[in-house]
């Protein structure tokens, strides 16, 4: 009998050890694994925030540098998974990931599902048309036009509110740009800094960006609803990175020459 008890005790201990109950308080609450890994989800299709550069194995961009800096500040190893934009919040709710950083706009609808960090970037929506287009200048001109947007984004929601628009939803902004070039749509509505980067840095030809801005939006890092502890830590890290100049360095690397937005 005693031996069975002893065996049970050993087994219980082994199970606990495997489950990582060794008292590692630094673990993100949602991972429950005790390892110091921060599981990050991002839709890697949004240069200059998150994208894959053919010549490099690691994901690149402002968000990627920022979340790595946050992880470093908190003592976590950062592991980034590429998940389609409309699958990110479900993945967070299912606790497959600890945070989302993906140019996610903070809004009331999403606040019902996730916790947001303090805002880390000020954005908005703008339009891209073909170079020879002369009849679209402002968002008022979209009536009767075919518009490409990324699935599940604030662009999709905003365009839906405009009467008489034919919306075509695509998985990624690059898919939207492609559709514009091949003539399937008249205009792409997407986040302004991503549109600007596409026009000025990616060598895009035959298209032009328009000045008119629809909505002002703030990006936030999202956490699971019941991970208030991680939200506080992430906010603490963001504050520190702003104070010690690291945030500005990352900002300048990706938006150099443009004045600081926040
Ligand atoms: N800011 C917009 C939103 O929250 C678009 C974000 C898209 N992000 C991305 N990585 N594709 O809906």
Short mmCIF file of C-alpha atoms and ligand atoms in Angstrom, two decimals:
data_model
loop_
_atom_site.label_atom_id
_atom_site.label_comp_id
_atom_site.label_asym_id
_atom_site.label_seq_id
_atom_site.Cartn_x
_atom_site.Cartn_y
_atom_site.Cartn_z
CA UNK A 1 0.00 0.00 0.00
CA UNK A 2 2.76 2.41 1.04
CA UNK A 3 4.58 1.72 -2.16
CA UNK A 4 1.50 2.60 -4.22
CA UNK A 5 1.25 5.89 -2.36
CA UNK A 6 4.89 6.65 -2.97
CA UNK A 7 4.46 5.83 -6.65
CA UNK A 8 1.43 8.11 -6.86
CA UNK A 9 3.39 10.92 -5.24
CA UNK A 10 6.24 10.51 -7.71
CA UNK A 11 3.81 10.42 -10.62
CA UNK A 12 1.95 13.50 -9.40
CA UNK A 13 5.22 15.34 -9.07
CA UNK A 14 6.32 14.31 -12.55
CA UNK A 15 3.02 15.47 -14.06
CA UNK A 16 3.32 18.80 -12.28
CA UNK A 17 6.87 19.24 -13.46
CA UNK A 18 5.87 18.46 -17.03
CA UNK A 19 2.99 20.90 -16.83
CA UNK A 20 5.48 23.50 -15.81
CA UNK A 21 4.03 24.21 -12.38
CA UNK A 22 7.49 24.94 -11.14
CA UNK A 23 6.52 28.46 -10.16
CA UNK A 24 7.74 30.38 -13.14
CA UNK A 25 5.82 33.57 -12.54
CA UNK A 26 7.05 35.23 -15.72
CA UNK A 27 4.97 32.98 -17.98
CA UNK A 28 2.13 34.61 -19.90
CA UNK A 29 -1.01 33.56 -18.05
CA UNK A 30 -2.67 32.17 -21.13
CA UNK A 31 0.13 29.83 -22.14
CA UNK A 32 -0.04 27.98 -18.84
CA UNK A 33 3.06 26.10 -19.85
CA UNK A 34 5.55 27.78 -17.58
CA UNK A 35 7.95 28.30 -20.46
CA UNK A 36 8.99 31.87 -21.11
CA UNK A 37 7.61 31.98 -24.61
CA UNK A 38 5.31 34.74 -25.80
CA UNK A 39 3.18 33.31 -28.59
CA UNK A 40 2.44 36.08 -31.06
CA UNK A 41 -0.04 35.95 -33.93
CA UNK A 42 0.23 38.26 -36.92
CA UNK A 43 -1.09 38.38 -40.47
CA UNK A 44 2.19 38.67 -42.36
CA UNK A 45 0.91 40.65 -45.32
CA UNK A 46 1.11 44.26 -44.21
CA UNK A 47 4.39 46.00 -45.06
CA UNK A 48 5.94 47.92 -43.37
CA UNK A 49 4.31 46.49 -40.19
CA UNK A 50 4.64 42.77 -40.85
CA UNK A 51 5.94 41.14 -43.99
CA UNK A 52 8.28 38.49 -45.24
CA UNK A 53 11.35 39.66 -47.07
CA UNK A 54 12.44 36.91 -49.48
CA UNK A 55 16.07 37.36 -48.49
CA UNK A 56 15.48 36.91 -44.77
CA UNK A 57 14.07 34.10 -42.73
CA UNK A 58 12.61 36.19 -39.89
CA UNK A 59 9.47 38.24 -40.34
CA UNK A 60 10.23 41.94 -40.83
CA UNK A 61 8.53 45.20 -39.95
CA UNK A 62 7.63 47.79 -37.37
CA UNK A 63 5.27 45.50 -35.42
CA UNK A 64 7.77 42.65 -35.52
CA UNK A 65 10.56 44.81 -34.08
CA UNK A 66 8.21 46.31 -31.52
CA UNK A 67 6.91 42.98 -30.20
CA UNK A 68 10.44 41.56 -30.08
CA UNK A 69 11.48 44.59 -28.02
CA UNK A 70 8.45 44.14 -25.73
CA UNK A 71 9.30 40.44 -25.32
CA UNK A 72 12.90 41.27 -24.52
CA UNK A 73 11.79 43.83 -21.95
CA UNK A 74 9.60 41.21 -20.26
CA UNK A 75 12.08 38.38 -20.51
CA UNK A 76 10.07 36.28 -22.96
CA UNK A 77 11.24 34.48 -26.02
CA UNK A 78 9.03 35.73 -28.87
CA UNK A 79 7.55 33.16 -31.24
CA UNK A 80 5.61 34.61 -34.19
CA UNK A 81 2.95 32.68 -36.08
CA UNK A 82 1.52 33.80 -39.40
CA UNK A 83 -2.28 33.66 -39.15
CA UNK A 84 -4.77 35.16 -41.65
CA UNK A 85 -6.13 38.48 -40.36
CA UNK A 86 -9.69 37.27 -39.83
CA UNK A 87 -8.39 34.24 -37.88
CA UNK A 88 -6.35 36.24 -35.35
CA UNK A 89 -9.03 37.10 -32.78
CA UNK A 90 -10.46 33.55 -32.85
CA UNK A 91 -6.91 32.21 -32.26
CA UNK A 92 -6.53 34.54 -29.29
CA UNK A 93 -9.91 33.56 -27.89
CA UNK A 94 -8.94 29.87 -28.24
CA UNK A 95 -5.67 30.70 -26.41
CA UNK A 96 -3.56 29.34 -29.24
CA UNK A 97 -1.62 32.61 -29.02
CA UNK A 98 -0.93 35.08 -26.18
CA UNK A 99 -1.00 38.34 -28.13
CA UNK A 100 -1.85 39.75 -31.55
CA UNK A 101 0.27 42.44 -33.13
CA UNK A 102 -0.91 43.03 -36.67
CA UNK A 103 -1.78 46.67 -37.19
CA UNK A 104 -5.00 45.94 -35.32
CA UNK A 105 -7.22 48.99 -34.93
CA UNK A 106 -8.63 49.50 -31.45
CA UNK A 107 -12.42 49.73 -31.64
CA UNK A 108 -15.46 49.04 -29.48
CA UNK A 109 -16.55 45.95 -31.36
CA UNK A 110 -13.16 44.29 -30.80
CA UNK A 111 -12.95 45.51 -27.21
CA UNK A 112 -15.89 43.24 -26.49
CA UNK A 113 -13.68 40.28 -27.40
CA UNK A 114 -10.10 41.19 -26.47
CA UNK A 115 -8.03 43.43 -24.21
CA UNK A 116 -5.98 46.10 -25.94
CA UNK A 117 -2.70 47.63 -24.92
CA UNK A 118 -2.29 51.39 -24.95
CA UNK A 119 -2.23 52.70 -28.54
CA UNK A 120 1.15 52.37 -30.22
CA UNK A 121 0.58 53.84 -33.70
CA UNK A 122 -1.83 56.37 -35.20
CA UNK A 123 -3.29 55.35 -38.53
CA UNK A 124 -6.27 55.84 -40.83
CA UNK A 125 -7.69 54.61 -44.12
CA UNK A 126 -6.82 55.83 -47.59
CA UNK A 127 -7.34 54.80 -51.21
CA UNK A 128 -5.24 53.63 -54.13
CA UNK A 129 -6.45 53.84 -57.74
CA UNK A 130 -4.91 53.20 -61.15
CA UNK A 131 -2.80 56.05 -62.43
CA UNK A 132 -5.19 56.86 -65.26
CA UNK A 133 -8.20 57.15 -62.95
CA UNK A 134 -9.57 60.67 -62.84
CA UNK A 135 -12.99 60.28 -61.29
CA UNK A 136 -12.14 59.10 -57.76
CA UNK A 137 -10.71 61.76 -55.44
CA UNK A 138 -12.52 61.37 -52.12
CA UNK A 139 -14.48 58.67 -50.33
CA UNK A 140 -17.68 60.39 -51.57
CA UNK A 141 -16.76 59.28 -55.08
CA UNK A 142 -16.96 55.55 -54.28
CA UNK A 143 -20.64 55.21 -55.15
CA UNK A 144 -21.08 52.79 -58.02
CA UNK A 145 -17.42 51.70 -57.85
CA UNK A 146 -15.83 48.32 -57.25
CA UNK A 147 -13.69 48.38 -54.12
CA UNK A 148 -11.17 45.82 -52.84
CA UNK A 149 -10.59 45.43 -49.08
CA UNK A 150 -8.93 42.88 -46.82
CA UNK A 151 -11.33 40.47 -45.12
CA UNK A 152 -12.23 41.28 -41.53
CA UNK A 153 -10.62 44.73 -41.45
CA UNK A 154 -11.83 48.19 -40.52
CA UNK A 155 -11.61 49.01 -44.26
CA UNK A 156 -14.18 46.33 -44.99
CA UNK A 157 -16.44 47.72 -42.25
CA UNK A 158 -16.02 51.34 -43.33
CA UNK A 159 -16.70 50.70 -47.01
CA UNK A 160 -19.77 48.66 -46.15
CA UNK A 161 -21.27 51.81 -44.64
CA UNK A 162 -21.03 53.71 -47.93
CA UNK A 163 -24.11 53.30 -50.13
CA UNK A 164 -23.96 51.81 -53.60
CA UNK A 165 -20.44 50.33 -53.42
CA UNK A 166 -19.57 46.91 -54.77
CA UNK A 167 -17.19 45.36 -52.23
CA UNK A 168 -14.75 42.58 -53.07
CA UNK A 169 -13.00 41.06 -50.06
CA UNK A 170 -9.56 39.48 -50.32
CA UNK A 171 -7.36 37.58 -47.87
CA UNK A 172 -4.47 40.05 -48.01
CA UNK A 173 -3.74 43.64 -49.09
CA UNK A 174 -1.28 42.39 -51.77
CA UNK A 175 -4.21 40.43 -53.26
CA UNK A 176 -6.20 43.68 -53.30
CA UNK A 177 -3.36 45.55 -55.06
CA UNK A 178 -3.12 42.78 -57.64
CA UNK A 179 -6.84 42.99 -58.33
CA UNK A 180 -6.55 46.74 -58.84
CA UNK A 181 -3.70 46.36 -61.32
CA UNK A 182 -5.49 43.72 -63.34
CA UNK A 183 -8.64 45.85 -63.52
CA UNK A 184 -10.95 43.73 -61.34
CA UNK A 185 -11.67 46.68 -59.05
CA UNK A 186 -11.48 50.48 -59.35
CA UNK A 187 -9.97 51.20 -55.97
CA UNK A 188 -8.31 49.63 -52.91
CA UNK A 189 -9.24 50.91 -49.44
CA UNK A 190 -6.61 50.00 -46.87
CA UNK A 191 -4.56 51.46 -44.01
CA UNK A 192 -2.79 54.66 -45.06
CA UNK A 193 0.79 53.75 -43.96
CA UNK A 194 0.57 50.44 -45.81
CA UNK A 195 -0.77 52.13 -48.94
CA UNK A 196 1.97 54.78 -48.70
CA UNK A 197 4.65 52.12 -48.36
CA UNK A 198 3.26 50.22 -51.32
CA UNK A 199 3.34 53.34 -53.50
CA UNK A 200 6.67 54.78 -52.38
CA UNK A 201 8.82 51.84 -51.33
CA UNK A 202 7.73 48.70 -53.14
CA UNK A 203 8.31 49.97 -56.68
CA UNK A 204 4.61 49.78 -57.58
CA UNK A 205 3.82 51.14 -61.03
CA UNK A 206 0.61 52.18 -62.78
CA UNK A 207 -1.12 53.14 -59.52
CA UNK A 208 -1.38 56.22 -57.32
CA UNK A 209 -2.33 56.98 -53.73
CA UNK A 210 -5.04 59.53 -52.93
CA UNK A 211 -4.82 62.11 -50.15
CA UNK A 212 -8.33 61.77 -48.72
CA UNK A 213 -8.38 60.03 -45.33
CA UNK A 214 -11.34 58.18 -43.88
CA UNK A 215 -11.30 57.69 -40.09
CA UNK A 216 -8.46 58.12 -37.61
CA UNK A 217 -7.48 54.80 -36.06
CA UNK A 218 -5.10 53.71 -33.33
CA UNK A 219 -3.30 50.39 -33.38
CA UNK A 220 -3.07 48.29 -30.22
CA UNK A 221 -1.59 44.95 -29.18
CA UNK A 222 -4.42 42.55 -28.30
CA UNK A 223 -4.53 40.06 -25.44
CA UNK A 224 -7.04 37.48 -24.28
CA UNK A 225 -9.93 38.91 -22.24
CA UNK A 226 -8.82 37.15 -19.10
CA UNK A 227 -5.17 38.09 -19.31
CA UNK A 228 -5.19 41.41 -17.54
CA UNK A 229 -1.80 40.64 -16.05
CA UNK A 230 -0.20 40.41 -19.50
CA UNK A 231 -1.98 43.59 -20.60
CA UNK A 232 -0.38 45.45 -17.70
CA UNK A 233 3.04 44.00 -18.47
CA UNK A 234 2.78 44.90 -22.15
CA UNK A 235 1.70 48.45 -21.30
CA UNK A 236 4.62 48.73 -18.88
CA UNK A 237 7.03 47.56 -21.57
CA UNK A 238 5.60 49.97 -24.18
CA UNK A 239 5.96 52.84 -21.74
CA UNK A 240 9.55 51.90 -21.01
CA UNK A 241 10.39 51.60 -24.74
CA UNK A 242 8.95 55.06 -25.35
CA UNK A 243 10.91 56.50 -22.46
CA UNK A 244 14.24 54.93 -23.31
CA UNK A 245 14.13 55.89 -27.01
CA UNK A 246 13.85 52.32 -28.31
CA UNK A 247 10.34 52.93 -29.71
CA UNK A 248 11.60 56.01 -31.58
CA UNK A 249 14.51 54.01 -33.01
CA UNK A 250 12.14 51.36 -34.36
CA UNK A 251 9.82 54.10 -35.66
CA UNK A 252 12.65 55.83 -37.49
CA UNK A 253 13.86 52.56 -38.98
CA UNK A 254 10.51 51.99 -40.72
CA UNK A 255 9.09 55.50 -41.10
CA UNK A 256 12.32 57.47 -41.24
CA UNK A 257 11.93 61.02 -42.41
CA UNK A 258 8.30 61.14 -41.34
CA UNK A 259 7.67 63.01 -38.10
CA UNK A 260 6.80 61.04 -34.98
CA UNK A 261 3.09 60.32 -34.85
CA UNK A 262 2.61 59.34 -31.25
N1 LIG B 1 -6.04 48.29 -39.16
C1 LIG B 1 -6.93 47.46 -39.88
C2 LIG B 1 -7.80 46.68 -38.93
O1 LIG B 1 -7.54 46.58 -37.80
C3 LIG B 1 -6.21 46.49 -40.81
C4 LIG B 1 -5.19 45.64 -40.17
C5 LIG B 1 -4.70 44.55 -41.11
N2 LIG B 1 -3.52 43.92 -40.62
C6 LIG B 1 -2.79 43.04 -41.30
N3 LIG B 1 -1.68 42.58 -40.78
N4 LIG B 1 -3.17 42.64 -42.48
O2 LIG B 1 -8.79 46.15 -39.34
#
